[in-house]
C-alpha cells in the first residue's frame, strides 16, 4: 500500500492536511500505468546471506529450540503489541553477532526510525555485516506525511565499511524534477513497489509481518497508531527468510544507493551512541520503553523454551515483473484459505475483493466452513481511497454468509496494544495481515487483499503449521472482532448494511471520524480501484 500522505482527525481539514491529500493524489497519478522492465544500470555484485555461525546469543537460542523440538521446527512468538514490535527489533539488533539483513517498504526518519538506524550502525561498528534493502519510495519520504530526498543520509550510512544499502525499483533521476518526469514517462515501472517487511539476524532469527519502520507502527505517533502484527521466529524459518532476502538483493530490480561525498558529515550518523535529537530522546514513551530493557537479558536466557514450535514456509512474489510473471502470493494465500474444513479467520487492513475471493467465500460457506473477517472501518481508515472501493463489497461479502467486522477508531485494545504508554493517540487504524485456518495453520505477512498487493506490488509472508500458535492468534483475532473493539456488520430487512455497536446501537451509515473523511471517500471513488 502506498503510504497515505495524510493523517486525519475529527477536526475540519487544516491547510497541511489539504496539502497532504494533494500530495497523495499526485503520487497516485505518478504511479499508475502499464509494466516494463527497469532501465539498464550498473548491477551490484551478487552477495548472499552469511551462513549461521556457532557463536552468539541467537545460536544459543536456536540450540534451545532444536533440543526441545527437533531440527525441522522453529520457535515462534507473536508480536501483537506495538511496544513489543519495537522492543524485539532492538533486541535482535543489539544481540546480533555476525549479520543483519533488513528488507522494508519504508523506513522513516522519525523517532523509531532513527533509533533503529543508530542500533544498526552500532552493530556494524561491532563488526556485524549489515545489508539494508528498502523500496526506493523510502528515499523520498521523511515520514508518512512529509516528503524529503534522503539520498545523502543513506549514502552516508552506506559509507560504513560493514553496511551496504540497496534500493528496489529506483528512480534513475534522483532530484525532484527528474523523479516527476520519470514517473510520467515510465509510469508502469514506477508503479511497482516492494512491500516486503522482514529482519533477519545471524541467519538464525527473523521478524516477519506487517510493520514498516515508523512511529505509527510502534505506538509512538500522537496523531494515530496502527494495530499491527509480526511474528518472531528462531530456527529454519530464518534461513527461509534469508532466501527471500537474497532473491531480492541480487535481483535486476535492485541497485546500490547512489554514492555521495559526505565527508565529515558522516561521523554523527556513524556514532555507536544512540544520539537522537533532544525532542526525540526525551519522549516519555521512548524513555519508558528503553528503561525496561535492562530485564531483557534475563528474559532471553529462557527465551528458546518460551517459544511456540511449528513448521514454516516463507512465501514471496518474484521481484521481477517480466512478461508472463505473475505474483505468487495471492495463489499461496488462496490455496491455504481453500484448504479450510471448519473455520477461517481473516484480519486484513485493506480489502478490495476480486471475483476469485468472492467465489472462495461462497464455496467455503457451501461446505459449512465458518468465515469471519475483520478490516478497517471508514472511521479507522488511514487510506480513505481504499475504503471508497471497499464499501460496495460489504453487502456481497455478507451475502456469502461470512461474518464481517470493522475496527473502531477507539478500540478497547488501543491503550495496551496500539499506543505505547504514555502515548494516547487520536485514533487507531488496522494494519494487520493475518489468517488462521482451522486453528492449526496461520498466515502472517505483508499482503493486503486488494489489487495493489495482488497485481502490482511484491509481498511476502510466512505460513506456520502449529495448532498452539494458530489457537493463540485466533483468540487475539476474536478479541479484536469483539464489540469492544469492532462494529459487527449485518443486512437489515431491506438488505441494507447496518453497523451494530457495543451498546446495542444500530447505525445505518458507515461510522466516520468527520465529514471530511466522507468527502475523501467520495472523491477517491472516481479513481480506478486498480490503483489501490
mmCIF file of N, CA and C in Angstrom, residues 1-5 27 89 102-110 112-113 116-117 132-144 150 193-198 210-218 226 431:
data_model
loop_
_atom_site.group_PDB
_atom_site.id
_atom_site.type_symbol
_atom_site.label_atom_id
_atom_site.label_comp_id
_atom_site.label_asym_id
_atom_site.label_seq_id
_atom_site.Cartn_x
_atom_site.Cartn_y
_atom_site.Cartn_z
ATOM 1 N N UNK A 1 0.851 -1.191 0.000
ATOM 2 C CA UNK A 1 0.000 0.000 0.000
ATOM 3 C C UNK A 1 0.883 1.236 0.000
ATOM 4 N N UNK A 2 0.698 2.132 -0.964
ATOM 5 C CA UNK A 2 1.393 3.415 -0.928
ATOM 6 C C UNK A 2 1.002 4.096 0.363
ATOM 7 N N UNK A 3 1.965 4.594 1.160
ATOM 8 C CA UNK A 3 1.573 5.196 2.429
ATOM 9 C C UNK A 3 0.670 6.389 2.202
ATOM 10 N N UNK A 4 -0.310 6.528 3.055
ATOM 11 C CA UNK A 4 -1.182 7.686 2.964
ATOM 12 C C UNK A 4 -0.382 8.918 3.326
ATOM 13 N N UNK A 5 -0.303 9.863 2.430
ATOM 14 C CA UNK A 5 0.465 11.065 2.718
ATOM 15 C C UNK A 5 -0.411 12.091 3.421
ATOM 16 N N UNK A 27 0.866 11.622 -6.080
ATOM 17 C CA UNK A 27 1.725 10.439 -6.120
ATOM 18 C C UNK A 27 1.014 9.279 -6.797
ATOM 19 N N UNK A 89 12.742 -5.834 17.964
ATOM 20 C CA UNK A 89 13.656 -5.407 16.898
ATOM 21 C C UNK A 89 14.953 -4.866 17.503
ATOM 22 N N UNK A 102 17.986 -6.550 6.436
ATOM 23 C CA UNK A 102 16.776 -5.761 6.666
ATOM 24 C C UNK A 102 16.124 -5.458 5.320
ATOM 25 N N UNK A 103 14.860 -5.811 5.173
ATOM 26 C CA UNK A 103 14.125 -5.562 3.936
ATOM 27 C C UNK A 103 12.812 -4.893 4.301
ATOM 28 N N UNK A 104 12.647 -3.618 3.879
ATOM 29 C CA UNK A 104 11.457 -2.863 4.276
ATOM 30 C C UNK A 104 10.956 -1.979 3.146
ATOM 31 N N UNK A 105 9.635 -1.846 3.137
ATOM 32 C CA UNK A 105 8.960 -0.961 2.187
ATOM 33 C C UNK A 105 9.328 0.487 2.476
ATOM 34 N N UNK A 106 9.115 0.922 3.710
ATOM 35 C CA UNK A 106 9.524 2.275 4.103
ATOM 36 C C UNK A 106 10.235 2.224 5.452
ATOM 37 N N UNK A 107 11.213 3.083 5.594
ATOM 38 C CA UNK A 107 11.961 3.263 6.851
ATOM 39 C C UNK A 107 12.021 4.765 7.073
ATOM 40 N N UNK A 108 11.145 5.259 7.952
ATOM 41 C CA UNK A 108 11.018 6.699 8.141
ATOM 42 C C UNK A 108 12.144 7.253 9.019
ATOM 43 N N UNK A 109 12.343 8.570 8.903
ATOM 44 C CA UNK A 109 13.378 9.248 9.682
ATOM 45 C C UNK A 109 12.764 9.903 10.913
ATOM 46 N N UNK A 110 11.902 9.160 11.600
ATOM 47 C CA UNK A 110 11.274 9.674 12.813
ATOM 48 C C UNK A 110 11.937 9.036 14.032
ATOM 49 N N UNK A 112 11.414 6.270 15.965
ATOM 50 C CA UNK A 112 11.751 4.847 15.888
ATOM 51 C C UNK A 112 12.720 4.560 14.754
ATOM 52 N N UNK A 113 12.556 5.245 13.624
ATOM 53 C CA UNK A 113 13.460 5.033 12.505
ATOM 54 C C UNK A 113 14.884 5.421 12.835
ATOM 55 N N UNK A 116 16.349 2.874 15.543
ATOM 56 C CA UNK A 116 16.742 1.593 14.968
ATOM 57 C C UNK A 116 17.953 1.742 14.050
ATOM 58 N N UNK A 117 18.020 2.835 13.300
ATOM 59 C CA UNK A 117 19.188 3.044 12.444
ATOM 60 C C UNK A 117 20.450 3.212 13.280
ATOM 61 N N UNK A 132 20.950 -3.614 3.991
ATOM 62 C CA UNK A 132 19.660 -2.939 4.098
ATOM 63 C C UNK A 132 19.089 -2.753 2.701
ATOM 64 N N UNK A 133 17.904 -3.324 2.470
ATOM 65 C CA UNK A 133 17.207 -3.193 1.198
ATOM 66 C C UNK A 133 15.873 -2.500 1.455
ATOM 67 N N UNK A 134 15.692 -1.329 0.856
ATOM 68 C CA UNK A 134 14.440 -0.589 1.015
ATOM 69 C C UNK A 134 13.860 -0.295 -0.358
ATOM 70 N N UNK A 135 12.551 -0.206 -0.414
ATOM 71 C CA UNK A 135 11.931 0.308 -1.622
ATOM 72 C C UNK A 135 12.379 1.751 -1.810
ATOM 73 N N UNK A 136 12.589 2.145 -3.054
ATOM 74 C CA UNK A 136 13.130 3.493 -3.302
ATOM 75 C C UNK A 136 12.171 4.596 -2.884
ATOM 76 N N UNK A 137 10.911 4.238 -2.632
ATOM 77 C CA UNK A 137 9.986 5.228 -2.078
ATOM 78 C C UNK A 137 10.512 5.779 -0.762
ATOM 79 N N UNK A 138 11.273 4.948 -0.025
ATOM 80 C CA UNK A 138 11.835 5.377 1.256
ATOM 81 C C UNK A 138 12.798 6.546 1.108
ATOM 82 N N UNK A 139 13.401 6.696 -0.058
ATOM 83 C CA UNK A 139 14.395 7.755 -0.231
ATOM 84 C C UNK A 139 13.751 9.114 -0.482
ATOM 85 N N UNK A 140 12.413 9.165 -0.492
ATOM 86 C CA UNK A 140 11.744 10.451 -0.726
ATOM 87 C C UNK A 140 10.678 10.755 0.318
ATOM 88 N N UNK A 141 10.642 9.973 1.415
ATOM 89 C CA UNK A 141 9.675 10.207 2.480
ATOM 90 C C UNK A 141 10.388 10.329 3.815
ATOM 91 N N UNK A 142 10.227 11.454 4.484
ATOM 92 C CA UNK A 142 10.761 11.581 5.836
ATOM 93 C C UNK A 142 9.875 10.834 6.820
ATOM 94 N N UNK A 143 8.566 10.966 6.635
ATOM 95 C CA UNK A 143 7.591 10.209 7.411
ATOM 96 C C UNK A 143 6.340 10.097 6.563
ATOM 97 N N UNK A 144 5.249 9.641 7.150
ATOM 98 C CA UNK A 144 4.064 9.363 6.363
ATOM 99 C C UNK A 144 3.432 10.612 5.763
ATOM 100 N N UNK A 150 16.370 11.769 0.584
ATOM 101 C CA UNK A 150 17.217 11.245 1.664
ATOM 102 C C UNK A 150 18.444 10.504 1.147
ATOM 103 N N UNK A 193 6.038 -1.510 -6.469
ATOM 104 C CA UNK A 193 6.816 -1.247 -5.269
ATOM 105 C C UNK A 193 7.013 -2.542 -4.481
ATOM 106 N N UNK A 194 8.086 -2.598 -3.708
ATOM 107 C CA UNK A 194 8.414 -3.750 -2.862
ATOM 108 C C UNK A 194 7.807 -3.525 -1.484
ATOM 109 N N UNK A 195 6.758 -4.261 -1.169
ATOM 110 C CA UNK A 195 6.012 -4.085 0.078
ATOM 111 C C UNK A 195 6.479 -5.052 1.167
ATOM 112 N N UNK A 196 7.503 -5.854 0.888
ATOM 113 C CA UNK A 196 8.017 -6.841 1.848
ATOM 114 C C UNK A 196 8.533 -6.170 3.113
ATOM 115 N N UNK A 197 8.454 -6.922 4.244
ATOM 116 C CA UNK A 197 8.935 -6.405 5.528
ATOM 117 C C UNK A 197 9.527 -7.564 6.329
ATOM 118 N N UNK A 198 10.845 -7.505 6.550
ATOM 119 C CA UNK A 198 11.466 -8.553 7.352
ATOM 120 C C UNK A 198 12.815 -8.086 7.897
ATOM 121 N N UNK A 210 3.695 -7.251 9.266
ATOM 122 C CA UNK A 210 3.082 -6.100 8.631
ATOM 123 C C UNK A 210 3.732 -4.776 8.929
ATOM 124 N N UNK A 211 4.609 -4.707 9.932
ATOM 125 C CA UNK A 211 5.133 -3.412 10.360
ATOM 126 C C UNK A 211 6.256 -2.913 9.460
ATOM 127 N N UNK A 212 6.104 -1.673 9.007
ATOM 128 C CA UNK A 212 7.207 -0.914 8.432
ATOM 129 C C UNK A 212 8.003 -0.307 9.594
ATOM 130 N N UNK A 213 9.009 0.494 9.269
ATOM 131 C CA UNK A 213 9.777 1.188 10.303
ATOM 132 C C UNK A 213 9.297 2.637 10.358
ATOM 133 N N UNK A 214 8.525 2.944 11.380
ATOM 134 C CA UNK A 214 7.969 4.280 11.547
ATOM 135 C C UNK A 214 7.182 4.343 12.840
ATOM 136 N N UNK A 215 7.023 5.518 13.392
ATOM 137 C CA UNK A 215 6.425 5.677 14.726
ATOM 138 C C UNK A 215 5.014 5.110 14.825
ATOM 139 N N UNK A 216 4.204 5.251 13.766
ATOM 140 C CA UNK A 216 2.825 4.779 13.836
ATOM 141 C C UNK A 216 2.715 3.260 13.892
ATOM 142 N N UNK A 217 3.801 2.555 13.562
ATOM 143 C CA UNK A 217 3.813 1.088 13.647
ATOM 144 C C UNK A 217 4.275 0.601 15.021
ATOM 145 N N UNK A 218 4.802 1.500 15.841
ATOM 146 C CA UNK A 218 5.325 1.143 17.162
ATOM 147 C C UNK A 218 4.641 1.910 18.288
ATOM 148 N N UNK A 226 -1.133 2.380 14.309
ATOM 149 C CA UNK A 226 -1.709 1.181 13.717
ATOM 150 C C UNK A 226 -1.795 0.040 14.727
ATOM 151 N N UNK A 431 -3.618 -2.399 10.530
ATOM 152 C CA UNK A 431 -2.586 -2.638 9.520
ATOM 153 C C UNK A 431 -2.200 -4.119 9.432
#
